[in-house]
CSV table of C-alpha atoms (C1' of nucleotides) in Angstrom, one decimal:
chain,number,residue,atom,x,y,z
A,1,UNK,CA,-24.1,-16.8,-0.4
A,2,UNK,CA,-22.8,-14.9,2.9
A,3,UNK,CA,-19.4,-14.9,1.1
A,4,UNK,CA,-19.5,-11.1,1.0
A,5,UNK,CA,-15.9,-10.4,0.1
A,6,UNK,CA,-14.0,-9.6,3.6
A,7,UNK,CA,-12.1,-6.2,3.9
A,8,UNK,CA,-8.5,-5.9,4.7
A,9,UNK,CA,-9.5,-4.8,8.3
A,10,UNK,CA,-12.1,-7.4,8.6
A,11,UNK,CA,-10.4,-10.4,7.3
A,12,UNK,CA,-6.9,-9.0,10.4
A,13,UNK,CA,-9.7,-8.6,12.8
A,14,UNK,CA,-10.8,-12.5,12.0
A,15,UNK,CA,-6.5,-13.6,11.8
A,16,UNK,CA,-6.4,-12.5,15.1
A,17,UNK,CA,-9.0,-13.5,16.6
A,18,UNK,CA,-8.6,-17.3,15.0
A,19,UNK,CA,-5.9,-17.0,17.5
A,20,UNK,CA,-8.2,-16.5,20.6
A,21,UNK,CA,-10.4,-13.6,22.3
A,22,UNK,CA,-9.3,-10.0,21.7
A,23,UNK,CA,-10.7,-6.7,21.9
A,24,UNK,CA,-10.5,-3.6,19.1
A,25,UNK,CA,-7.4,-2.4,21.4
A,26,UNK,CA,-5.4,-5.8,21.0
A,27,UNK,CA,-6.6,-5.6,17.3
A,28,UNK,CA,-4.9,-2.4,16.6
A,29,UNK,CA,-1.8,-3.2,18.8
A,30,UNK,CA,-0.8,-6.9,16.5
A,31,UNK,CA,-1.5,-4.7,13.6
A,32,UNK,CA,1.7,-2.3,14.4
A,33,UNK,CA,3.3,-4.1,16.6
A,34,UNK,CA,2.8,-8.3,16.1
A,35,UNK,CA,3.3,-10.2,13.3
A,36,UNK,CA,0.7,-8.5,11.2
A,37,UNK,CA,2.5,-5.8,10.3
A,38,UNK,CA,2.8,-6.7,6.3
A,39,UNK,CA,-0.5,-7.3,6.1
A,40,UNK,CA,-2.5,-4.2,7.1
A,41,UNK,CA,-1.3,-1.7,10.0
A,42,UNK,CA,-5.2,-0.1,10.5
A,43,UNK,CA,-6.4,2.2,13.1
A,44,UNK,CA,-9.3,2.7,15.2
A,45,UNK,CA,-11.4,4.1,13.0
A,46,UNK,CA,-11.2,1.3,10.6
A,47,UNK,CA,-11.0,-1.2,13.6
A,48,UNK,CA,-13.5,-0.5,15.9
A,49,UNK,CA,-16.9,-0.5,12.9
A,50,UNK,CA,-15.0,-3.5,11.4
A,51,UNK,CA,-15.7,-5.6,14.6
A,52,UNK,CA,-18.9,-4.3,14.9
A,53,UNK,CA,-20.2,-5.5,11.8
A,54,UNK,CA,-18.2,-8.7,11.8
A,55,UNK,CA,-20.5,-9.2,15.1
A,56,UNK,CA,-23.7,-8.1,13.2
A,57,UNK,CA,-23.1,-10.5,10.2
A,58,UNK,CA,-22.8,-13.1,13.5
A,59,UNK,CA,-18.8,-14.2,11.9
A,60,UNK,CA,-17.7,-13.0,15.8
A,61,UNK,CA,-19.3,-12.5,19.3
A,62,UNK,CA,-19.0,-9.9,21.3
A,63,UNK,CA,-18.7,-10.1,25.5
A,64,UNK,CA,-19.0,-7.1,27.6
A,65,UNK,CA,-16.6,-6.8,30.6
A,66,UNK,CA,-16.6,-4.1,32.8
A,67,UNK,CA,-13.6,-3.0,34.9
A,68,UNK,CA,-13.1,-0.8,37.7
A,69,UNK,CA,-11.6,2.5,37.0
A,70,UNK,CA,-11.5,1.9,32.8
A,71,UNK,CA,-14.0,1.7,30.2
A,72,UNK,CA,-16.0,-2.0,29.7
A,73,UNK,CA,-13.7,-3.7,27.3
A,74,UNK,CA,-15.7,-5.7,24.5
A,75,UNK,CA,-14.0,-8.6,24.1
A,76,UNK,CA,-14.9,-10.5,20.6
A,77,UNK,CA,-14.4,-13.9,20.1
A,78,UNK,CA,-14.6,-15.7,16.5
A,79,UNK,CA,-17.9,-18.4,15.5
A,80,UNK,CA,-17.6,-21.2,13.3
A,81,UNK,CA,-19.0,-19.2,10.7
A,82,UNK,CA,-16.4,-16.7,11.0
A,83,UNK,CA,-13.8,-19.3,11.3
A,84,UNK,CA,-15.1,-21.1,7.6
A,85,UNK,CA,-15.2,-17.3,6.2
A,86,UNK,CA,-11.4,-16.7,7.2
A,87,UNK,CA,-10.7,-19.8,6.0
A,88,UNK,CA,-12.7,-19.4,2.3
A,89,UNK,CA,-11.0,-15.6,2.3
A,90,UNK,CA,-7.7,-17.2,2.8
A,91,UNK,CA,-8.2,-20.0,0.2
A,92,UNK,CA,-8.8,-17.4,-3.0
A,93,UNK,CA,-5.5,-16.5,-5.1
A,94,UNK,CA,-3.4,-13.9,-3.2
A,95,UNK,CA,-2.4,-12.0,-6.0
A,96,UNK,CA,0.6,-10.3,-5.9
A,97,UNK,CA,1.9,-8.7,-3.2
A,98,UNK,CA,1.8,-4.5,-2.5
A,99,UNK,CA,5.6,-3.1,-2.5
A,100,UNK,CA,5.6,0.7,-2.5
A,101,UNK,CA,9.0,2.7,-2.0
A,102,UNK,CA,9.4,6.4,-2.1
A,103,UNK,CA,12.9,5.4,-1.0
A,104,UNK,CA,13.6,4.3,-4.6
A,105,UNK,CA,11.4,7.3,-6.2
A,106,UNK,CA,14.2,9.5,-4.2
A,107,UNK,CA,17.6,7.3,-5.4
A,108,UNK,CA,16.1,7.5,-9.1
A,109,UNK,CA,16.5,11.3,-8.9
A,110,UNK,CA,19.9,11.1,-7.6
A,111,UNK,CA,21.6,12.9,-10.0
A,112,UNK,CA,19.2,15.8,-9.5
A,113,UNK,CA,19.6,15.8,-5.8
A,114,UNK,CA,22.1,17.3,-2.8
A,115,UNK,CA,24.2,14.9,-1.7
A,116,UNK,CA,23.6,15.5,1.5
A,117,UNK,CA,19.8,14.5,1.1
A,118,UNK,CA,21.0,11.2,-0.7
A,119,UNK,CA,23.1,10.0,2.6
A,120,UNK,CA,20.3,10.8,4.8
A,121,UNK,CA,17.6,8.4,2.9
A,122,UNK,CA,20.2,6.5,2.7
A,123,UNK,CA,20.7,5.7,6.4
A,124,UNK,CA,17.2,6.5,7.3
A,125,UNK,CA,16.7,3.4,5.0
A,126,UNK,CA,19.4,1.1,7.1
A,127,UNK,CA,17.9,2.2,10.0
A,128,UNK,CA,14.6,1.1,8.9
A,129,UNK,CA,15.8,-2.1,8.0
A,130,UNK,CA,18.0,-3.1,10.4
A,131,UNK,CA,15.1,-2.2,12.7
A,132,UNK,CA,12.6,-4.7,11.2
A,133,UNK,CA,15.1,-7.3,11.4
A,134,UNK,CA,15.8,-7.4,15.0
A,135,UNK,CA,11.4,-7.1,15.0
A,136,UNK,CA,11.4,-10.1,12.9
A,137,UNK,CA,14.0,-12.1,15.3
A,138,UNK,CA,11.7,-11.2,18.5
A,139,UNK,CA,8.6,-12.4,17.0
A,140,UNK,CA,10.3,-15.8,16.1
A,141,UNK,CA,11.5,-15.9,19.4
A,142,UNK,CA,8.5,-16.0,20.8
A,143,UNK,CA,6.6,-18.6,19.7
A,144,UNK,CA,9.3,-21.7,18.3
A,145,UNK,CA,6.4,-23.9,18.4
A,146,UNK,CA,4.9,-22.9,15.2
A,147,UNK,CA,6.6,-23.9,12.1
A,148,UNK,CA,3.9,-21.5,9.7
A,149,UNK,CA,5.3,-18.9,12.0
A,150,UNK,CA,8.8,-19.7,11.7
A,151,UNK,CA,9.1,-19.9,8.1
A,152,UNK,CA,7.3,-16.4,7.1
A,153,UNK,CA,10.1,-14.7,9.8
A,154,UNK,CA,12.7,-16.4,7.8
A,155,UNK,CA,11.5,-15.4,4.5
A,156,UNK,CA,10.9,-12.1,6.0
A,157,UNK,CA,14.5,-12.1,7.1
A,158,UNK,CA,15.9,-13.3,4.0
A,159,UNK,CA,14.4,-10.2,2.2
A,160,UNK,CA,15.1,-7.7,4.3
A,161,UNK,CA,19.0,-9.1,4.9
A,162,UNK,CA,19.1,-9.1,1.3
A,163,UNK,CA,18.4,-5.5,1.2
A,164,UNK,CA,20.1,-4.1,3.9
A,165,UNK,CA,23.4,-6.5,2.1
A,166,UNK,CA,22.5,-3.9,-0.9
A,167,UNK,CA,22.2,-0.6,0.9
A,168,UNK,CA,25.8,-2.1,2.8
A,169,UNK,CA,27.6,-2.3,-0.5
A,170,UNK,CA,26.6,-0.2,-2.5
A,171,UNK,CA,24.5,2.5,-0.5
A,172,UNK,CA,27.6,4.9,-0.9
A,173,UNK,CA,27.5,4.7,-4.6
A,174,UNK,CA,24.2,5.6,-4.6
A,175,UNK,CA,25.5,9.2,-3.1
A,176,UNK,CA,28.3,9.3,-5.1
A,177,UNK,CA,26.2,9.6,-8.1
A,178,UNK,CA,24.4,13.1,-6.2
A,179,UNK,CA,24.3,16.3,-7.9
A,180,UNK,CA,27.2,18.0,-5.6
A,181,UNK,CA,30.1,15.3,-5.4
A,182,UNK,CA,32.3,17.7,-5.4
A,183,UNK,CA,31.7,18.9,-1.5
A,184,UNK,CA,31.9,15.4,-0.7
A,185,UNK,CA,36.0,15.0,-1.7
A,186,UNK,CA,37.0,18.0,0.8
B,1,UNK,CA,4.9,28.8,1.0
B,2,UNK,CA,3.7,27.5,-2.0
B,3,UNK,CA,4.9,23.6,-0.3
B,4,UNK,CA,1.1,22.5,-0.2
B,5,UNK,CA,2.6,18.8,0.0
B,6,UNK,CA,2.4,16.8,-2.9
B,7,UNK,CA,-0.4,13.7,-3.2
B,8,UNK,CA,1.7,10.4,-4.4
B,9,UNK,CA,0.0,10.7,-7.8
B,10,UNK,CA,0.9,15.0,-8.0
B,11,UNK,CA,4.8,13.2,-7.4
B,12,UNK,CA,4.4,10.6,-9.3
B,13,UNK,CA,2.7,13.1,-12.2
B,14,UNK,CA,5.5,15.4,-12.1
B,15,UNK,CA,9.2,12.9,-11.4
B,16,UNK,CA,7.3,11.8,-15.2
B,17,UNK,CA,7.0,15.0,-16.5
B,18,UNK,CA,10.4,15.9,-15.2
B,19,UNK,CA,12.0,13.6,-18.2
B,20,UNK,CA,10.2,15.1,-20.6
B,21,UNK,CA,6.2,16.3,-22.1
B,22,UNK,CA,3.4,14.0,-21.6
B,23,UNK,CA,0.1,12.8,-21.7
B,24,UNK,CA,-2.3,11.6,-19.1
B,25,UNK,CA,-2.6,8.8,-20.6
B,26,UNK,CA,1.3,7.8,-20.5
B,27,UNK,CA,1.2,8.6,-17.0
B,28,UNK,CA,-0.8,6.1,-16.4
B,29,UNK,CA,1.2,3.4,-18.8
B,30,UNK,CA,4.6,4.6,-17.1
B,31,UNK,CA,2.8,4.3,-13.8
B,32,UNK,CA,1.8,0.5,-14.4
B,33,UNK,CA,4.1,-1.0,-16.8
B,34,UNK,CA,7.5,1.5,-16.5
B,35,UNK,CA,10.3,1.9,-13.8
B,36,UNK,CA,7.5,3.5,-11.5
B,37,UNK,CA,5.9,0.6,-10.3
B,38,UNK,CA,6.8,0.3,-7.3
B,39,UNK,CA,5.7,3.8,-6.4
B,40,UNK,CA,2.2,4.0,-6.9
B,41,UNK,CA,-0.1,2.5,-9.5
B,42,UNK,CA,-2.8,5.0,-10.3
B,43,UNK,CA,-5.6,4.8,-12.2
B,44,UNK,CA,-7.1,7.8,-15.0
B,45,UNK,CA,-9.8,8.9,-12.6
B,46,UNK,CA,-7.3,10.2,-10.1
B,47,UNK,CA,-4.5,11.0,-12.4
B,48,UNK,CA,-6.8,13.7,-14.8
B,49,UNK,CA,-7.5,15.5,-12.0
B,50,UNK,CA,-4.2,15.2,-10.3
B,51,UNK,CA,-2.9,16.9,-13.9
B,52,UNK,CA,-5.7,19.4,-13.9
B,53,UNK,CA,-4.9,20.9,-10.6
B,54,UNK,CA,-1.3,20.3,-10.9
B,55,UNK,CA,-2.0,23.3,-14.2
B,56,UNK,CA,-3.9,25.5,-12.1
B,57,UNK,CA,-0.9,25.6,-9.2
B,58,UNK,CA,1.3,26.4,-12.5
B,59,UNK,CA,3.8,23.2,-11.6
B,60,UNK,CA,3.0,22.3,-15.0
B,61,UNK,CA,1.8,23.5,-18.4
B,62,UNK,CA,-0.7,22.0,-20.9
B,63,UNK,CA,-1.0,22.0,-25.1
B,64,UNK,CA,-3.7,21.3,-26.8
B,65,UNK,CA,-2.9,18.7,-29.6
B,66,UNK,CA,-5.4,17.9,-32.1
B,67,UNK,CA,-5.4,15.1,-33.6
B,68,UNK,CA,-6.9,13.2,-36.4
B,69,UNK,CA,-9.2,10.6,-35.6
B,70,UNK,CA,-8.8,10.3,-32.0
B,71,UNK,CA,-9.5,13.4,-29.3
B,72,UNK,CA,-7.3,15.9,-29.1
B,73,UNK,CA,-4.4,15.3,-26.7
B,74,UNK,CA,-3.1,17.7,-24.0
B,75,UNK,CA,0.3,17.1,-23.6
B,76,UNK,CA,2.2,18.1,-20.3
B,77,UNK,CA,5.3,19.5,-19.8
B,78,UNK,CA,6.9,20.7,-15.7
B,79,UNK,CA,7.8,24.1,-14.9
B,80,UNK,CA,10.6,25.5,-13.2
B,81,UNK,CA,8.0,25.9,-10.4
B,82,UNK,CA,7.3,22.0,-10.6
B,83,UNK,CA,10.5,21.1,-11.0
B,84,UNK,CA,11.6,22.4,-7.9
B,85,UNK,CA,8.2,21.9,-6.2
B,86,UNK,CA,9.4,18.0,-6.9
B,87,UNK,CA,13.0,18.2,-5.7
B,88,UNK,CA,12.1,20.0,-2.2
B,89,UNK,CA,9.1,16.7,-2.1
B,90,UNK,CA,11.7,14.3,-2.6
B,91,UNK,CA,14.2,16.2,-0.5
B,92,UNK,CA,11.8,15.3,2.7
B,93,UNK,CA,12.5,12.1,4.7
B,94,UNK,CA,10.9,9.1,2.6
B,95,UNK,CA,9.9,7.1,5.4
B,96,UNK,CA,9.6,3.3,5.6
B,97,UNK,CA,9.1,1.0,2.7
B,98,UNK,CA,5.2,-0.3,2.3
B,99,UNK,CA,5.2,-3.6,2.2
B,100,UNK,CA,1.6,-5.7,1.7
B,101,UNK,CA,1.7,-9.1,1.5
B,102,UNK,CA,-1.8,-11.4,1.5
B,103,UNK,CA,0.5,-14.1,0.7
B,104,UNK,CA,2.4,-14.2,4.0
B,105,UNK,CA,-1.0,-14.2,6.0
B,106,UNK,CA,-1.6,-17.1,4.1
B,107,UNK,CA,1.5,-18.8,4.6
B,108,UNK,CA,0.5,-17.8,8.6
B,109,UNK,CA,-2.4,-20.1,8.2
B,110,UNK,CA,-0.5,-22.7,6.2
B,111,UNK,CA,-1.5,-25.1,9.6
B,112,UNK,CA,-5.2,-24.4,8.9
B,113,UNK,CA,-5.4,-25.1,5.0
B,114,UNK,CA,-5.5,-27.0,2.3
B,115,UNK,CA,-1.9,-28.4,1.0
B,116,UNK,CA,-3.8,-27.8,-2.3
B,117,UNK,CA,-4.3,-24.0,-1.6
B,118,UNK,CA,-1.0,-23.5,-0.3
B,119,UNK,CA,0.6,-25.2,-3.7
B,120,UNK,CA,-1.2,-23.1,-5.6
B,121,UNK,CA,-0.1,-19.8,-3.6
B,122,UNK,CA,3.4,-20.8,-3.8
B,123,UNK,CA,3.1,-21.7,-7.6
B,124,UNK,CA,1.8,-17.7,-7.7
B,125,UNK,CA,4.0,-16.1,-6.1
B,126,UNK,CA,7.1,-17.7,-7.8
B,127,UNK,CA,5.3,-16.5,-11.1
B,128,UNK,CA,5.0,-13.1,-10.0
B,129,UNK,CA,8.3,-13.2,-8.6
B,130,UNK,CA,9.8,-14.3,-12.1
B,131,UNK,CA,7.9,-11.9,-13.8
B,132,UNK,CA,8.5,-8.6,-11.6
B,133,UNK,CA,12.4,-9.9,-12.3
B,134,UNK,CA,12.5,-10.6,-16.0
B,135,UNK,CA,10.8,-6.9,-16.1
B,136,UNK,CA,13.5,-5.1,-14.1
B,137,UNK,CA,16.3,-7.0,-16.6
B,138,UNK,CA,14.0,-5.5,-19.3
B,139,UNK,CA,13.8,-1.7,-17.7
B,140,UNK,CA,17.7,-1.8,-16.7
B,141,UNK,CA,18.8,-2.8,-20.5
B,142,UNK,CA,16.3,0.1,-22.0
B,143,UNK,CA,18.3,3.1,-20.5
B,144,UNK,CA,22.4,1.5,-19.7
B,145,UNK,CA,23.1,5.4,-19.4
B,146,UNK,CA,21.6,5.8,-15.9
B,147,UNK,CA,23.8,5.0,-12.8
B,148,UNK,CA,20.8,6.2,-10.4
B,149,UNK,CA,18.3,3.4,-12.6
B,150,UNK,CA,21.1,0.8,-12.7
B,151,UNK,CA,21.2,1.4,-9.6
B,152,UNK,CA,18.0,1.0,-8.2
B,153,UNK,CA,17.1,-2.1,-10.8
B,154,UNK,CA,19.6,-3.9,-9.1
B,155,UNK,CA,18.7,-2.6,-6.2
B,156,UNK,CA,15.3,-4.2,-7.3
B,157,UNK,CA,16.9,-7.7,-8.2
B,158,UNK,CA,18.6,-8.0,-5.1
B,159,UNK,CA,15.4,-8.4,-3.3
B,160,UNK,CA,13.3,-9.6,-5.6
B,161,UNK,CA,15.7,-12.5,-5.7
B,162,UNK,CA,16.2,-13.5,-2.1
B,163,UNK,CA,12.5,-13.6,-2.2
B,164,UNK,CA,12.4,-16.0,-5.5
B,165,UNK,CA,15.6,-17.8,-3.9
B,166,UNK,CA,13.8,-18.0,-0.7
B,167,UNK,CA,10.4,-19.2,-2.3
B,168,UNK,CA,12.5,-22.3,-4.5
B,169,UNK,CA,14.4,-23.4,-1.5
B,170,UNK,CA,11.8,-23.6,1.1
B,171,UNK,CA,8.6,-23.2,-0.8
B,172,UNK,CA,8.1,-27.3,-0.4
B,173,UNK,CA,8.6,-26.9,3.4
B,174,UNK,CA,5.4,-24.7,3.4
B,175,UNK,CA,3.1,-26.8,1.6
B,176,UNK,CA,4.1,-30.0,3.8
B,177,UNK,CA,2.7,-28.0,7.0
B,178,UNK,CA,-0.4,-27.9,5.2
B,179,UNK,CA,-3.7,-29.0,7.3
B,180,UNK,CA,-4.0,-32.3,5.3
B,181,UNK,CA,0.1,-33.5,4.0
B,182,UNK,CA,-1.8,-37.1,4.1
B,183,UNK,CA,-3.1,-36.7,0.5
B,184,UNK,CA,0.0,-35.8,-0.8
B,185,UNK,CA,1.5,-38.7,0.4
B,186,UNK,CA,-0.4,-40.7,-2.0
C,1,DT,C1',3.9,16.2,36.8
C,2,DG,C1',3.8,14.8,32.5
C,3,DA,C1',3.8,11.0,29.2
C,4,DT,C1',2.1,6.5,28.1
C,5,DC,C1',-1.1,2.9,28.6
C,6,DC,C1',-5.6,1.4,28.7
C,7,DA,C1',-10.2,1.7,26.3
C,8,DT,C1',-14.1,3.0,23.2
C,9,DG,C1',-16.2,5.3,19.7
C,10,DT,C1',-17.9,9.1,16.0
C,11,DA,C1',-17.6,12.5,12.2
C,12,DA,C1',-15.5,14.8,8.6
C,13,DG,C1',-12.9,14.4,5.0
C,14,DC,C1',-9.2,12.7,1.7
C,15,DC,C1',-7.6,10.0,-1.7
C,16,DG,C1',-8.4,6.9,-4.6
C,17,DT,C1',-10.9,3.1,-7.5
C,18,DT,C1',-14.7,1.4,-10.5
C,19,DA,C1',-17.8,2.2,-13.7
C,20,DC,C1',-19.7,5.0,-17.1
C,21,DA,C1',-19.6,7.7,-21.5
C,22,DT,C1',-17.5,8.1,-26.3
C,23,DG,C1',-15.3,6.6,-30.4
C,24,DA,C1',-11.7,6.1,-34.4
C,25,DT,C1',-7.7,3.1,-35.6
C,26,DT,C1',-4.8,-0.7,-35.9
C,27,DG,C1',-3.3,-5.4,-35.6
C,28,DG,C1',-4.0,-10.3,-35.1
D,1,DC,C1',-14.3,-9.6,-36.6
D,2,DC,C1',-12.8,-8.8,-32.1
D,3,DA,C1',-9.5,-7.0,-29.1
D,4,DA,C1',-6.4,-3.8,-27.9
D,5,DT,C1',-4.5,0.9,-28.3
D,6,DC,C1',-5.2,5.6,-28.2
D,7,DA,C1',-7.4,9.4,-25.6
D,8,DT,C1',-10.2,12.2,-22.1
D,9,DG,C1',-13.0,12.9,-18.6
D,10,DT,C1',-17.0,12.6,-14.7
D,11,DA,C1',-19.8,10.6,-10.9
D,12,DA,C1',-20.6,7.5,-7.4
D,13,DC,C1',-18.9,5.1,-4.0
D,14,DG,C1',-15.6,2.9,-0.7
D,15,DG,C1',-12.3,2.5,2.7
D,16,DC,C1',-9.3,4.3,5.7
D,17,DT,C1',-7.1,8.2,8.3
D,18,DT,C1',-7.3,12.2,11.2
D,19,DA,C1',-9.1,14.6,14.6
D,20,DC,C1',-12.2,14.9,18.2
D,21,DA,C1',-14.4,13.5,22.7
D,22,DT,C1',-13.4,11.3,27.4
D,23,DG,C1',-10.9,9.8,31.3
D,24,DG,C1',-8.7,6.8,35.1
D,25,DA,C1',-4.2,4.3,36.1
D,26,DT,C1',0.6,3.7,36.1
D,27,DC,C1',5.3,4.8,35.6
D,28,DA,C1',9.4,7.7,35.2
DNA sequence: TGATCCATGTAAGCCGTTACATGATTGG
DNA sequence: CCAATCATGTAACGGCTTACATGGATCA
């Protein structure tokens, strides 16, 4: 019965702290900048009453310490209980997973849009990419001990390779399809 | 000034209506079975509205089409005003790719769970994978006469392969990190 | 000296989903 | 005969973001 459907903030909140202690702060920072990033980036606002009432429904524990010159940090640490509730969350069919692109939305009206515009998502988009990667490659770096860890970076980087291979080769086709081709041949 | 910035459901209302006239109703179908998928996929109870404001800001226009049998249908069709309401929205910047995966979090945890949860996660996501593909094939062959679809199709492919390539090759691997391999042994 | 990091939290509001309400027609 | 397709809309509710409120420490 206290299988209460975890929400996408709760059920990061719980990853990370499977890991070991961590306050909201830490929370928020593996969200945008670990290797939770394709699961949920959330902020504070989502964060901070999702702990809380991961603490009132007893799944974590919360430690007050006080430090000199900041704010007490509340450190939350996962139970048992919260450990078998990751663990039960995790276990139920993932369904599939959540790809949205307004990159794409863009390059489908390329014929109706300035060239110009075209090469900029364009490179915006191989910037993006190329950025992720080299993300990727530092978070398997870190920790080599982990083989769970080591194989979603290299699926991660076999998708994103694949796609920045795409926008390589055939990016440029992409704006030579734009409304104005013509300003493009001077 | 009249740039109030477009929700993802006013874009995705009008790049429809920008093909041609039509119904809420095959908004919605194009949003969850046609080449917008990967855009958003929104529901009646935020497209109506979306519509209905999208008339009062004159982007759009509606008819009233009675019908026998059924209620009457009010059929859509984009104005100049929408049209290029749409083109200065897609002209923006389109930012990063969203990418949501519950599946890798539970690939994370493979260490932690069953071998028998993780099997059936794989056997999932290949599925998906297969079917997101064979869909694309069918999309790309419906209109040949669109360099800007063909484009973003294979676009589509590309990635959706590596993943599906990814997923055959080293799916296995996954599954044998599993908390308990010993029963599979048997 | 100004930005960034550390650290917590609340309140208002947006955007969207789910469920409800209604109902004839067509296809398996 | 049941399910799906066609067709529109509203109301309640949920989850998350944004902005606000506060403020010392550290680094460039």
């Amino acid at each position: 019965m206290p299988d209460s459907v975890l929400s996408p903030v709760s059920t990061l909140c719980l990853a990370i702290l499977h890991r070991g202690e961590a306050t909201g702060y830490d929370v928020k920072k593996e969200s945008q900048d670990g290797d939770y990033r394709y699961f949920v980036d959330a902020s504070f606002g989502s964060i901070y009453p999702a702990l809380a009432r991961l603490a009132a429904d007893e799944l974590v524990t919360v430690r007050d310490e006080p430090q000199v010159g900041r704010p007490a940090r509340k450190v939350y640490a996962i139970t048992d209980k919260g450990r078998s509730a990751l663990l039960d969350a995790l276990s139920a069919p993932p369904g599939p997973d959540i790809f949205r692109s307004r990159f794409l939305l863009v390059s489908k009206f390329a014929e109706n849009l300035p060239a110009e515009v075209l090469r900029r998502a364009v490179e915006d988009r191989r910037k993006h990419l190329e950025d992720e990667i080299a993300h990727l490659a530092g978070i398997a770096d870190e920790c080599p001990d982990s083989p769970a860890l080591q194989w979603i970076t290299d699926y991660g980087r076999a998708c994103l390779g694949a796609s920045l291979d795409f926008i390589n080769a055939r990016g440029d086709e992409l704006v030579a399809t734009a409304q104005d081709v013509k300003d493009a041949a001077e």
